[in-house]
Coordinates of C-alpha atoms and ligand atoms in Angstrom, one line a residue:
M1 CA 103.8 130.8 116.4
S2 CA 103.6 128.0 114.3
L3 CA 104.6 124.8 115.4
A4 CA 105.3 121.8 113.7
L5 CA 104.6 117.9 115.1
S6 CA 105.4 114.4 113.8
G7 CA 104.0 111.3 113.3
I8 CA 103.9 108.2 110.8
G9 CA 102.2 109.6 107.6
V10 CA 99.8 106.5 106.5
S11 CA 97.6 108.3 103.4
R12 CA 99.1 111.0 101.8
G13 CA 97.8 114.4 100.7
V14 CA 97.7 117.8 101.9
A15 CA 94.9 118.9 104.4
I16 CA 94.6 122.5 105.4
G17 CA 91.8 123.2 108.2
K18 CA 90.7 123.5 111.3
A19 CA 91.7 121.4 114.3
H20 CA 88.8 119.0 115.9
V21 CA 90.3 117.5 119.4
I22 CA 88.5 114.6 120.2
M23 CA 90.3 112.6 123.5
R24 CA 89.0 109.6 125.0
G25 CA 91.9 108.4 127.0
S26 CA 92.6 105.1 127.3
V27 CA 90.1 102.7 129.4
D28 CA 91.3 102.0 132.8
V29 CA 90.4 98.5 134.5
A30 CA 90.5 97.3 138.2
E31 CA 90.0 93.9 139.5
C32 CA 86.9 93.4 141.6
S33 CA 86.5 90.2 143.4
L34 CA 82.8 88.6 143.1
P35 CA 80.5 86.5 145.8
D36 CA 78.8 83.4 144.1
N37 CA 75.7 84.5 144.1
L38 CA 76.4 87.9 141.5
I39 CA 78.3 85.8 138.9
E40 CA 75.6 84.9 136.8
D41 CA 74.3 88.3 137.0
E42 CA 77.7 89.4 136.1
I43 CA 77.8 87.1 133.0
S44 CA 74.3 88.9 131.6
R45 CA 76.1 92.2 132.1
F46 CA 79.3 91.2 129.9
L47 CA 76.9 89.3 127.4
N48 CA 74.6 92.1 127.7
A49 CA 77.9 94.9 126.6
V50 CA 78.6 92.3 124.1
E51 CA 74.8 92.4 122.5
T52 CA 74.8 96.2 122.5
A53 CA 78.2 96.5 120.8
R54 CA 76.8 94.3 117.9
Q55 CA 73.9 96.3 117.8
Q56 CA 76.2 99.9 117.7
L57 CA 78.3 97.9 114.2
E58 CA 75.2 96.8 112.7
A59 CA 73.7 100.5 113.0
I60 CA 77.1 102.1 111.6
R61 CA 77.3 99.3 108.8
Q62 CA 73.4 100.2 108.3
R63 CA 74.7 104.3 108.0
I64 CA 77.2 103.8 105.4
P65 CA 75.9 104.8 102.3
K66 CA 75.3 102.1 99.9
D67 CA 77.7 103.5 97.1
T68 CA 80.6 102.9 99.2
R69 CA 82.6 100.2 98.0
A70 CA 81.9 96.4 99.2
D71 CA 86.0 96.3 100.8
I72 CA 85.3 99.4 103.1
A73 CA 82.4 98.2 104.9
A74 CA 84.3 94.4 105.1
F75 CA 86.2 96.3 108.0
I76 CA 83.1 96.8 110.0
D77 CA 82.2 92.9 109.4
T78 CA 85.3 91.9 110.3
H79 CA 84.8 93.3 114.1
L80 CA 81.4 91.8 114.0
L81 CA 82.7 88.5 113.6
M82 CA 84.9 89.2 116.4
L83 CA 81.9 89.5 118.4
D84 CA 81.3 86.1 117.4
D85 CA 84.3 84.7 117.8
A86 CA 84.5 82.1 121.2
T87 CA 88.0 83.6 122.5
L88 CA 86.5 86.9 123.1
V89 CA 83.1 86.1 124.6
I90 CA 83.2 82.3 125.9
T91 CA 86.5 82.8 127.4
P92 CA 85.8 85.8 129.3
V93 CA 82.7 84.1 130.9
E94 CA 84.5 81.1 131.9
T95 CA 87.2 83.4 133.7
I96 CA 84.4 85.4 135.5
R97 CA 83.2 81.6 136.7
E98 CA 86.5 80.7 137.4
L99 CA 88.2 83.8 139.2
H100 CA 84.9 84.9 140.7
C101 CA 86.2 88.3 138.9
N102 CA 84.0 91.6 137.4
A103 CA 83.8 91.4 133.6
E104 CA 86.0 94.2 133.0
W105 CA 88.4 92.3 134.4
A106 CA 88.4 88.9 132.7
L107 CA 88.3 90.9 129.8
K108 CA 91.4 92.5 130.0
L109 CA 93.0 89.1 131.3
Q110 CA 92.0 87.6 127.8
R111 CA 92.9 90.6 125.8
D112 CA 96.3 90.9 127.7
A113 CA 96.6 86.6 126.1
V114 CA 95.6 87.6 122.7
V115 CA 97.7 90.6 122.3
A116 CA 100.2 88.3 123.6
V117 CA 100.3 85.8 120.9
F118 CA 99.8 89.1 118.3
E119 CA 103.4 90.1 119.4
Q120 CA 105.2 87.0 118.8
M121 CA 104.0 87.2 115.1
D122 CA 107.3 88.6 113.6
D123 CA 105.0 89.0 110.3
A124 CA 104.1 92.9 110.6
Y125 CA 100.9 92.4 109.3
L126 CA 99.6 89.9 111.6
R127 CA 101.1 92.0 114.6
T128 CA 99.2 95.1 114.5
R129 CA 95.8 92.8 113.9
R130 CA 96.5 93.3 117.6
D131 CA 94.7 97.0 117.0
D132 CA 91.3 95.4 116.0
V133 CA 91.6 93.4 119.0
D134 CA 91.9 96.3 120.8
H135 CA 89.2 98.4 119.1
V136 CA 86.7 95.6 119.3
I137 CA 87.3 95.1 123.2
N138 CA 88.0 98.6 123.9
R139 CA 83.9 99.2 122.4
I140 CA 82.9 96.2 125.0
Q141 CA 85.2 97.9 127.8
R142 CA 83.4 101.3 127.4
L143 CA 79.9 100.0 127.7
L144 CA 80.7 97.7 130.6
L145 CA 82.1 100.9 132.3
D146 CA 79.2 103.4 130.8
T147 CA 81.6 106.0 130.4
G148 CA 79.9 107.8 127.8
Q149 CA 82.5 108.0 125.4
G150 CA 81.4 105.8 122.6
E151 CA 81.4 106.7 118.8
I152 CA 83.4 109.9 117.4
H153 CA 80.4 111.7 116.7
I154 CA 81.0 115.0 114.4
D155 CA 78.2 117.5 115.6
A156 CA 77.1 121.3 114.3
G157 CA 79.8 122.8 116.8
T158 CA 82.6 121.2 114.5
P159 CA 84.6 123.4 112.8
E160 CA 84.2 123.5 109.1
N161 CA 87.0 121.7 107.2
A162 CA 87.9 119.6 110.1
I163 CA 90.9 118.1 110.8
V164 CA 90.1 115.6 113.8
L165 CA 93.0 114.8 116.1
T166 CA 92.6 111.4 118.4
D167 CA 93.8 109.2 120.4
D168 CA 92.6 106.0 118.2
L169 CA 90.5 105.8 115.6
T170 CA 88.6 102.4 114.6
P171 CA 87.8 101.3 111.4
A172 CA 84.2 102.2 112.1
E173 CA 84.8 105.7 113.2
T174 CA 86.6 106.3 110.0
V175 CA 84.4 105.0 107.6
L176 CA 82.0 107.1 109.0
L177 CA 84.4 110.5 109.6
E178 CA 84.5 110.6 105.7
H179 CA 80.9 111.3 105.2
Q180 CA 80.8 113.7 107.9
G181 CA 82.9 116.4 105.8
V182 CA 86.0 115.9 108.1
I183 CA 88.9 116.3 105.8
A184 CA 92.0 114.7 107.4
F185 CA 93.2 112.9 111.0
A186 CA 95.6 112.4 113.0
T187 CA 95.9 109.4 116.1
E188 CA 98.1 108.9 118.9
Y189 CA 98.4 105.6 118.4
G190 CA 97.9 103.0 115.8
G191 CA 100.4 101.8 113.2
P192 CA 101.2 101.9 109.7
L193 CA 99.4 98.7 108.5
S194 CA 96.4 99.2 111.0
H195 CA 93.4 98.6 109.5
T196 CA 92.1 102.3 110.3
A197 CA 95.6 103.2 108.1
I198 CA 94.5 100.8 105.4
L199 CA 90.9 102.2 105.4
A200 CA 92.4 106.0 105.4
R201 CA 94.3 104.8 102.0
S202 CA 91.0 103.2 100.5
I203 CA 89.3 106.5 101.0
Q204 CA 92.1 108.8 100.1
I205 CA 91.7 110.9 103.1
P206 CA 95.0 112.1 104.7
A207 CA 96.1 110.7 107.4
I208 CA 99.0 110.0 110.3
V209 CA 99.1 107.7 113.0
G210 CA 101.5 107.8 115.9
A211 CA 101.5 110.9 116.4
R212 CA 102.4 111.5 120.4
G213 CA 101.7 114.5 122.2
I214 CA 99.3 116.1 119.9
Q215 CA 96.4 116.5 122.6
H216 CA 99.2 118.7 124.8
Y217 CA 100.2 121.0 121.9
I218 CA 97.0 121.5 119.7
K219 CA 93.7 123.2 120.7
E220 CA 90.2 123.2 119.3
G221 CA 89.2 125.4 116.1
E222 CA 93.3 126.3 115.4
T223 CA 94.9 126.1 111.8
L224 CA 96.4 123.2 111.1
I225 CA 98.1 121.6 108.0
L226 CA 98.3 117.8 107.5
D227 CA 100.9 116.5 105.4
G228 CA 99.9 112.5 104.9
L229 CA 102.7 111.9 103.3
Q230 CA 105.4 113.4 105.0
G231 CA 103.6 112.8 108.4
L232 CA 103.8 116.2 109.4
L233 CA 101.1 118.5 111.2
I234 CA 102.2 122.1 111.1
V235 CA 99.7 124.1 114.1
A236 CA 99.3 127.7 113.3
P237 CA 101.2 128.1 109.8
D238 CA 102.7 131.8 108.6
E239 CA 101.6 132.6 105.2
T240 CA 104.9 131.8 103.7
T241 CA 104.3 127.9 104.9
L242 CA 100.6 128.0 104.2
A243 CA 101.3 129.8 100.5
Y244 CA 104.1 127.2 100.3
Y245 CA 101.6 123.7 101.1
L246 CA 98.6 125.1 99.0
E247 CA 100.8 125.0 96.1
K248 CA 101.6 121.1 97.3
Q249 CA 98.1 120.8 97.8
K250 CA 97.2 121.7 94.2
K251 CA 100.2 119.1 92.7
E252 CA 99.2 116.0 95.1
Q253 CA 95.4 117.3 93.8
Q254 CA 96.7 116.5 90.1
R255 CA 98.8 113.7 91.0
S256 CA 95.6 112.0 92.4
S257 CA 93.3 112.3 89.5
E258 CA 96.3 111.2 87.1
L259 CA 96.5 108.2 89.3
A260 CA 92.7 107.7 89.3
T261 CA 92.7 107.2 85.4
I262 CA 95.9 105.5 85.4
A263 CA 94.3 101.8 86.5
E264 CA 93.2 101.3 83.2
K265 CA 96.2 102.1 81.3
P266 CA 98.8 99.4 81.0
A267 CA 102.4 99.7 82.3
V268 CA 104.5 101.0 79.2
T269 CA 108.0 102.3 79.5
L270 CA 108.4 106.1 77.3
D271 CA 110.5 103.9 74.8
D272 CA 107.4 101.4 74.5
I273 CA 108.8 98.6 76.4
P274 CA 105.9 96.2 78.5
I275 CA 106.4 95.9 82.1
T276 CA 104.5 93.5 84.1
L277 CA 103.1 94.2 87.3
L278 CA 101.6 91.4 89.4
A279 CA 100.1 91.4 93.2
N280 CA 101.4 90.3 96.1
I281 CA 98.3 88.4 98.3
E282 CA 98.0 87.0 101.6
L283 CA 94.2 87.2 102.6
P284 CA 91.0 86.6 100.5
D285 CA 90.0 89.9 101.0
D286 CA 93.1 91.2 99.1
I287 CA 92.3 89.4 95.7
E288 CA 89.3 91.7 95.1
A289 CA 92.0 94.2 94.9
V290 CA 94.2 92.1 92.4
S291 CA 91.4 93.4 89.6
R292 CA 90.2 96.5 91.0
E293 CA 93.9 98.0 90.6
N294 CA 94.2 95.6 87.2
A295 CA 97.4 93.6 88.4
S296 CA 98.4 91.3 85.5
G297 CA 98.3 88.5 88.0
V298 CA 99.8 87.4 91.5
G299 CA 103.4 87.3 91.9
L300 CA 103.5 86.0 95.3
Y301 CA 100.5 84.2 97.4
R302 CA 101.7 83.5 100.9
T303 CA 100.0 80.5 101.6
E304 CA 101.3 80.2 105.3
F305 CA 98.5 82.5 106.2
L306 CA 96.1 79.3 105.8
Y307 CA 98.0 78.0 108.6
M308 CA 98.1 80.4 111.1
N309 CA 95.8 80.4 114.2
R310 CA 94.6 77.1 113.9
S311 CA 95.8 74.0 115.8
T312 CA 96.3 71.8 113.4
P313 CA 97.5 72.0 109.3
P314 CA 95.3 72.1 106.4
D315 CA 95.1 69.2 104.5
E316 CA 95.4 68.7 100.8
E317 CA 91.3 69.4 100.1
E318 CA 91.3 72.0 102.3
Q319 CA 94.3 73.4 100.6
Y320 CA 92.9 72.3 97.0
E321 CA 89.8 74.6 97.6
R322 CA 91.4 77.5 98.8
Y323 CA 93.7 77.6 95.5
M324 CA 90.8 77.2 93.4
A325 CA 88.7 79.5 94.5
V326 CA 92.0 81.9 93.8
I327 CA 92.0 80.7 90.7
D328 CA 88.6 80.8 90.1
A329 CA 88.9 84.6 91.3
L330 CA 91.5 85.7 89.2
K331 CA 89.8 84.8 85.9
G332 CA 92.9 83.2 83.6
K333 CA 95.2 85.4 85.6
P334 CA 98.4 83.4 86.5
L335 CA 98.8 82.9 90.4
T336 CA 102.0 81.7 91.7
I337 CA 101.8 80.0 95.1
R338 CA 104.4 79.8 97.1
T339 CA 105.1 76.8 99.2
L340 CA 104.8 77.4 103.0
D341 CA 107.1 79.7 104.3
M342 CA 106.7 78.8 107.9
G343 CA 109.2 78.6 110.8
A344 CA 111.0 81.3 112.6
D345 CA 109.2 84.4 112.2
K346 CA 106.3 83.0 111.0
E347 CA 105.7 80.4 113.4
M348 CA 102.9 78.1 113.6
D349 CA 103.0 75.7 117.0
S350 CA 105.7 77.6 119.1
S351 CA 106.1 74.4 121.2
T352 CA 107.6 72.7 118.1
L353 CA 109.6 74.9 116.0
R354 CA 111.5 77.3 118.5
C355 CA 115.2 77.6 118.0
S356 CA 117.7 80.1 119.4
N357 CA 118.4 82.0 116.0
P358 CA 114.8 81.9 114.2
A359 CA 115.7 83.6 111.2
L360 CA 118.7 81.3 110.4
G361 CA 116.5 78.2 111.7
L362 CA 114.1 75.3 110.4
R363 CA 112.1 77.8 108.6
A364 CA 110.6 77.8 105.0
I365 CA 111.7 74.9 102.5
R366 CA 114.1 73.8 105.0
L367 CA 110.6 72.8 107.4
C368 CA 109.0 71.8 104.4
L369 CA 111.6 69.2 103.7
K370 CA 112.0 68.1 107.3
N371 CA 108.5 67.6 107.7
L372 CA 107.1 65.9 104.6
S373 CA 103.9 64.9 105.9
L374 CA 103.4 69.3 106.1
F375 CA 104.5 69.6 102.8
R376 CA 103.3 66.7 100.6
P377 CA 99.5 67.6 101.0
Q378 CA 100.7 71.2 99.8
L379 CA 102.6 69.7 97.2
R380 CA 99.6 67.7 95.8
A381 CA 96.8 70.7 96.5
I382 CA 99.0 72.6 93.8
L383 CA 99.4 70.4 91.1
R384 CA 95.8 68.6 91.4
A385 CA 94.8 72.9 91.3
S386 CA 97.3 73.4 88.0
V387 CA 94.7 72.1 86.0
H388 CA 92.6 74.5 87.0
G389 CA 94.2 77.6 85.8
P390 CA 97.7 79.1 85.3
V391 CA 99.4 78.0 88.2
R392 CA 102.9 78.5 89.4
M393 CA 105.0 77.2 92.3
M394 CA 107.5 79.3 94.1
I395 CA 109.9 77.4 96.4
P396 CA 110.7 79.8 99.4
M397 CA 114.4 80.5 101.1
L398 CA 116.0 78.2 98.4
S399 CA 119.8 78.1 99.8
N400 CA 121.6 75.1 97.6
M401 CA 121.4 72.5 95.0
Q402 CA 120.6 69.8 97.3
E403 CA 117.0 71.3 98.3
L404 CA 116.7 72.3 95.0
R405 CA 116.9 68.7 93.9
Q406 CA 114.7 67.1 96.8
V407 CA 112.5 69.6 95.8
L408 CA 112.1 68.5 92.0
T409 CA 112.4 64.7 93.2
L410 CA 109.5 64.9 95.6
L411 CA 107.2 66.7 93.1
E412 CA 107.9 63.5 90.4
E413 CA 107.1 61.4 93.5
T414 CA 104.2 63.2 93.9
R415 CA 102.8 63.4 90.2
N416 CA 103.1 59.4 90.4
S417 CA 100.9 58.9 93.3
L418 CA 98.6 61.2 91.9
L419 CA 98.6 59.5 88.9
R420 CA 98.0 56.2 90.6
N421 CA 95.0 58.0 92.8
K422 CA 93.7 58.7 89.2
L423 CA 94.2 62.9 90.0
A424 CA 94.4 65.2 87.3
Y425 CA 97.6 68.2 87.3
S426 CA 99.0 69.6 85.0
P427 CA 102.1 68.6 83.0
D428 CA 102.9 72.7 82.7
L429 CA 103.0 73.3 86.3
K430 CA 106.2 75.9 86.6
I431 CA 108.4 75.4 89.0
G432 CA 110.4 78.7 90.2
C433 CA 112.2 79.7 93.5
M434 CA 112.7 82.8 95.5
I435 CA 116.2 84.2 96.0
E436 CA 116.1 85.6 99.5
V437 CA 119.4 84.1 100.7
P438 CA 123.1 85.7 99.5
A439 CA 124.0 82.3 98.6
A440 CA 121.3 81.7 96.3
A441 CA 122.0 84.9 94.5
L442 CA 125.3 83.8 93.8
S443 CA 124.1 80.5 92.6
A444 CA 121.2 81.5 90.2
A445 CA 122.8 80.5 87.6
E446 CA 123.2 76.8 88.6
F447 CA 119.7 77.2 89.8
I448 CA 118.2 78.4 86.7
R449 CA 119.0 75.7 84.8
H450 CA 116.4 73.7 86.9
L451 CA 113.8 76.1 87.5
D452 CA 111.3 78.0 85.3
F453 CA 111.6 81.4 87.2
L454 CA 113.2 83.1 89.7
S455 CA 111.8 85.8 91.9
I456 CA 114.1 88.0 94.1
G457 CA 112.6 88.5 97.8
T458 CA 114.3 91.9 98.8
N459 CA 113.2 91.6 102.4
D460 CA 115.0 88.6 103.2
L461 CA 118.0 89.4 101.0
I462 CA 118.7 92.6 102.4
Q463 CA 118.1 90.6 106.1
Y464 CA 120.5 87.8 105.2
T465 CA 122.9 90.1 103.4
L466 CA 123.4 92.8 105.5
A467 CA 123.2 90.3 108.8
I468 CA 120.1 92.3 110.1
D469 CA 116.9 90.8 111.6
R470 CA 114.2 92.2 109.6
V471 CA 112.3 92.6 112.8
D472 CA 114.3 94.2 115.5
D473 CA 114.0 97.5 116.0
E474 CA 117.2 98.2 117.2
V475 CA 119.2 97.4 114.1
N476 CA 117.0 98.5 111.4
Y477 CA 118.8 101.8 110.6
L478 CA 121.2 99.3 108.9
Y479 CA 118.3 97.9 106.7
D480 CA 119.3 99.5 103.5
P481 CA 118.2 98.4 99.8
L482 CA 120.9 100.4 98.6
H483 CA 123.6 98.8 100.1
P484 CA 125.8 98.2 97.2
A485 CA 126.1 94.8 98.1
V486 CA 122.3 94.3 98.2
L487 CA 122.2 96.0 94.6
K488 CA 125.2 93.5 93.1
L489 CA 123.4 90.9 94.1
I490 CA 120.1 91.6 92.4
K491 CA 121.9 92.7 89.6
M492 CA 123.4 89.5 89.1
V493 CA 120.2 87.4 89.7
I494 CA 118.6 89.6 86.6
D495 CA 121.7 89.1 84.8
A496 CA 121.8 85.5 84.8
G497 CA 118.2 85.2 83.9
K498 CA 118.8 87.1 81.0
S499 CA 121.5 85.3 79.8
A500 CA 119.3 81.6 80.2
G501 CA 116.3 83.4 78.9
V502 CA 115.0 82.6 82.3
P503 CA 111.9 85.1 83.6
V504 CA 113.1 86.8 86.8
D505 CA 110.5 89.0 89.1
M506 CA 111.0 90.8 91.9
C507 CA 108.4 90.4 94.7
G508 CA 110.1 91.8 98.2
E509 CA 108.9 95.5 99.5
M510 CA 111.6 97.3 97.1
A511 CA 109.4 96.2 94.2
G512 CA 106.6 98.1 95.3
D513 CA 108.5 100.8 96.5
P514 CA 108.3 104.3 93.8
R515 CA 111.3 105.3 95.0
F516 CA 113.4 102.3 93.5
T517 CA 111.3 101.6 90.5
R518 CA 113.8 103.6 87.8
L519 CA 117.0 102.2 89.7
L520 CA 115.4 98.5 89.1
L521 CA 114.4 99.2 85.6
G522 CA 117.5 100.4 84.6
M523 CA 119.0 97.2 86.2
G524 CA 117.0 95.5 83.7
L525 CA 114.2 94.3 85.7
S526 CA 110.6 94.1 83.9
E527 CA 108.6 92.0 86.4
F528 CA 107.7 93.5 89.4
S529 CA 104.8 91.7 92.3
M530 CA 103.6 93.7 95.0
H531 CA 100.9 94.8 98.1
P532 CA 98.2 95.6 95.1
S533 CA 97.6 99.3 96.7
A534 CA 101.1 100.2 95.4
L535 CA 100.8 99.1 92.1
Q536 CA 99.2 102.2 90.6
E537 CA 102.1 104.4 91.6
V538 CA 104.7 102.5 90.7
K539 CA 103.0 102.3 87.2
Q540 CA 103.0 106.0 87.1
V541 CA 107.1 105.9 87.2
I542 CA 107.1 103.4 84.9
N543 CA 104.9 105.4 82.5
S544 CA 107.3 108.0 82.6
S545 CA 110.6 106.4 82.6
S546 CA 113.0 105.8 79.5
I547 CA 114.6 102.1 79.5
T548 CA 117.4 103.7 77.1
L549 CA 117.9 106.4 79.0
L550 CA 117.7 104.7 82.3
T551 CA 120.5 101.9 81.4
P552 CA 123.6 103.7 81.1
L553 CA 123.0 106.0 84.0
V554 CA 122.2 102.7 86.3
D555 CA 125.3 101.2 85.2
E556 CA 127.7 104.0 86.1
L557 CA 125.7 104.3 89.5
L558 CA 126.3 100.5 90.0
H559 CA 129.8 100.5 88.7
H560 CA 131.6 104.2 89.5
T561 CA 129.2 105.9 92.4
T562 CA 130.7 105.8 95.9
P563 CA 128.3 104.4 98.3
D564 CA 127.6 107.2 100.1
R565 CA 126.7 108.8 97.2
I566 CA 124.0 106.2 95.6
P567 CA 121.0 107.3 97.2
A568 CA 121.8 110.8 95.9
S569 CA 122.0 109.1 92.5
V570 CA 118.9 107.6 92.7
D571 CA 117.6 111.0 93.6
M572 CA 118.9 112.3 90.6
L573 CA 116.9 109.2 88.6
N574 CA 113.9 109.7 90.2
S575 CA 114.3 113.7 89.1
L576 CA 114.7 113.3 85.6
N577 CA 111.9 114.4 83.5
Ligands
LIG601 C1 111.0 88.5 100.8 O1 111.4 87.7 101.8 O2 111.3 89.3 99.8 C2 109.2 87.8 100.6 C3 108.6 88.6 99.7 O3 109.0 87.0 101.5 P1 108.1 87.4 103.1 O4 108.0 89.0 103.1 O5 106.9 86.7 102.8 O6 109.7 86.8 103.8
LIG602 MG1 111.1 85.8 102.3

């Protein structure tokens, strides 16, 4: 009898093969108290384990074939760098000395402290970086405990077309799987933004994470279907199911070969309307993806990542250099630098920024206008950088005209002070704001009279329109991009831009979700900014759509469709040939 199990699909594609179950279990650590005379030996034991972990990772790095893309191998470098980090190495040594405890326990205490910091972050990407901490710490723990459960190895006994089922995979193991003939994998743990998930997408191997309980239900060698889009595992499929998935697999393969050829093509609709596709970037790693995915530029550079995980903010010079590096790497493509969106979810220093209702508190532009010593160096750095390439500056979370006037006055003051200091800036720096607050959407026509562009931040716009904390799991079922109120606000902003002849783009997640591409095209959106990995799929939808056909259909949907029918109407748009 066949059985279906589900998890989170993180890398699409259909794999049909045999289960290869590798469960290593969790690393259990007990506390031991050590006498004075054993402390130095314990520290040496710990440092030896760290050194062995480094040698293991370096050996894996050597085994990666030379033609592997640099960004894939870079995931292993991230783990190697963590082994050089004082937080993971020096602090446990101090703990062994202070508490007279065993190395495993000192490392566990440090792991818990670091993970607690990551868990407070409401930025989903940074929160999942705790997986990397766990992967590195587990590697050292396993060496200390001498469990013999090191790297996952695919040996001679492994079934052909193996689908690996395991508790968790490190990025290093994921990279190697590709070269060991494994066709897909599913893990019990891990999230969609983990490096393992990102890697699975990069190397295009179908994958599922968070498939709890797989080890209890699936036996070694059983026939399996893994659907990486639906997050589905089908064990011992019957003939009808198998035939259905063989067909689906064929279509998926066709789709991915089309995607592979689309990167070089421009985004143009069937009725010849060019659409601008931009990238959202956060970390230096993302910049390479901008040119790889052939984005027209950067629609959102989240600068808050320069301020995180450090005790003092970057000064003007450091920021200037970072912006210059991004401008250089973009080779003439436009860069939209968003001013600091810190506070609330993205905390810099929890002691100074904590408030009772963080999402509605002192964040983004509000925080900057209250802390000019934080804001002024950024304005100076952006203005100075604007000499070296096409730069735009974007203000987050603007909610009223007073704030906008304050920012424009500050910019004028900053230009004057740069003149006095004989430092160059570009008079052409374009200034825009994000539309993330319903009040801003309703005021778009007024804002636009003082600005060069608007960018719709749907992540926050949805949160504030529907009064749901975007990081609270209890209410995420209410997070609905298709809510008529959200669609009305988006449409108002696009229309306000059109009437004033001012460009409007969208940089929230909705822009990178191909399910909404046709809807947004029909609403009149012509600039989309998204995570680089989403670009080709969105382009594929654009290149198979006609705006002439979509506009009246979307108009009908917005004005005459009852709210509960909107998702079905959007599906209908997506099924048009
Ligand atoms: C948004 O709110 O849509 C947005 C892009 O900003 P962030 O996700 O960084 O808050
Ligand atoms: Mg936002």
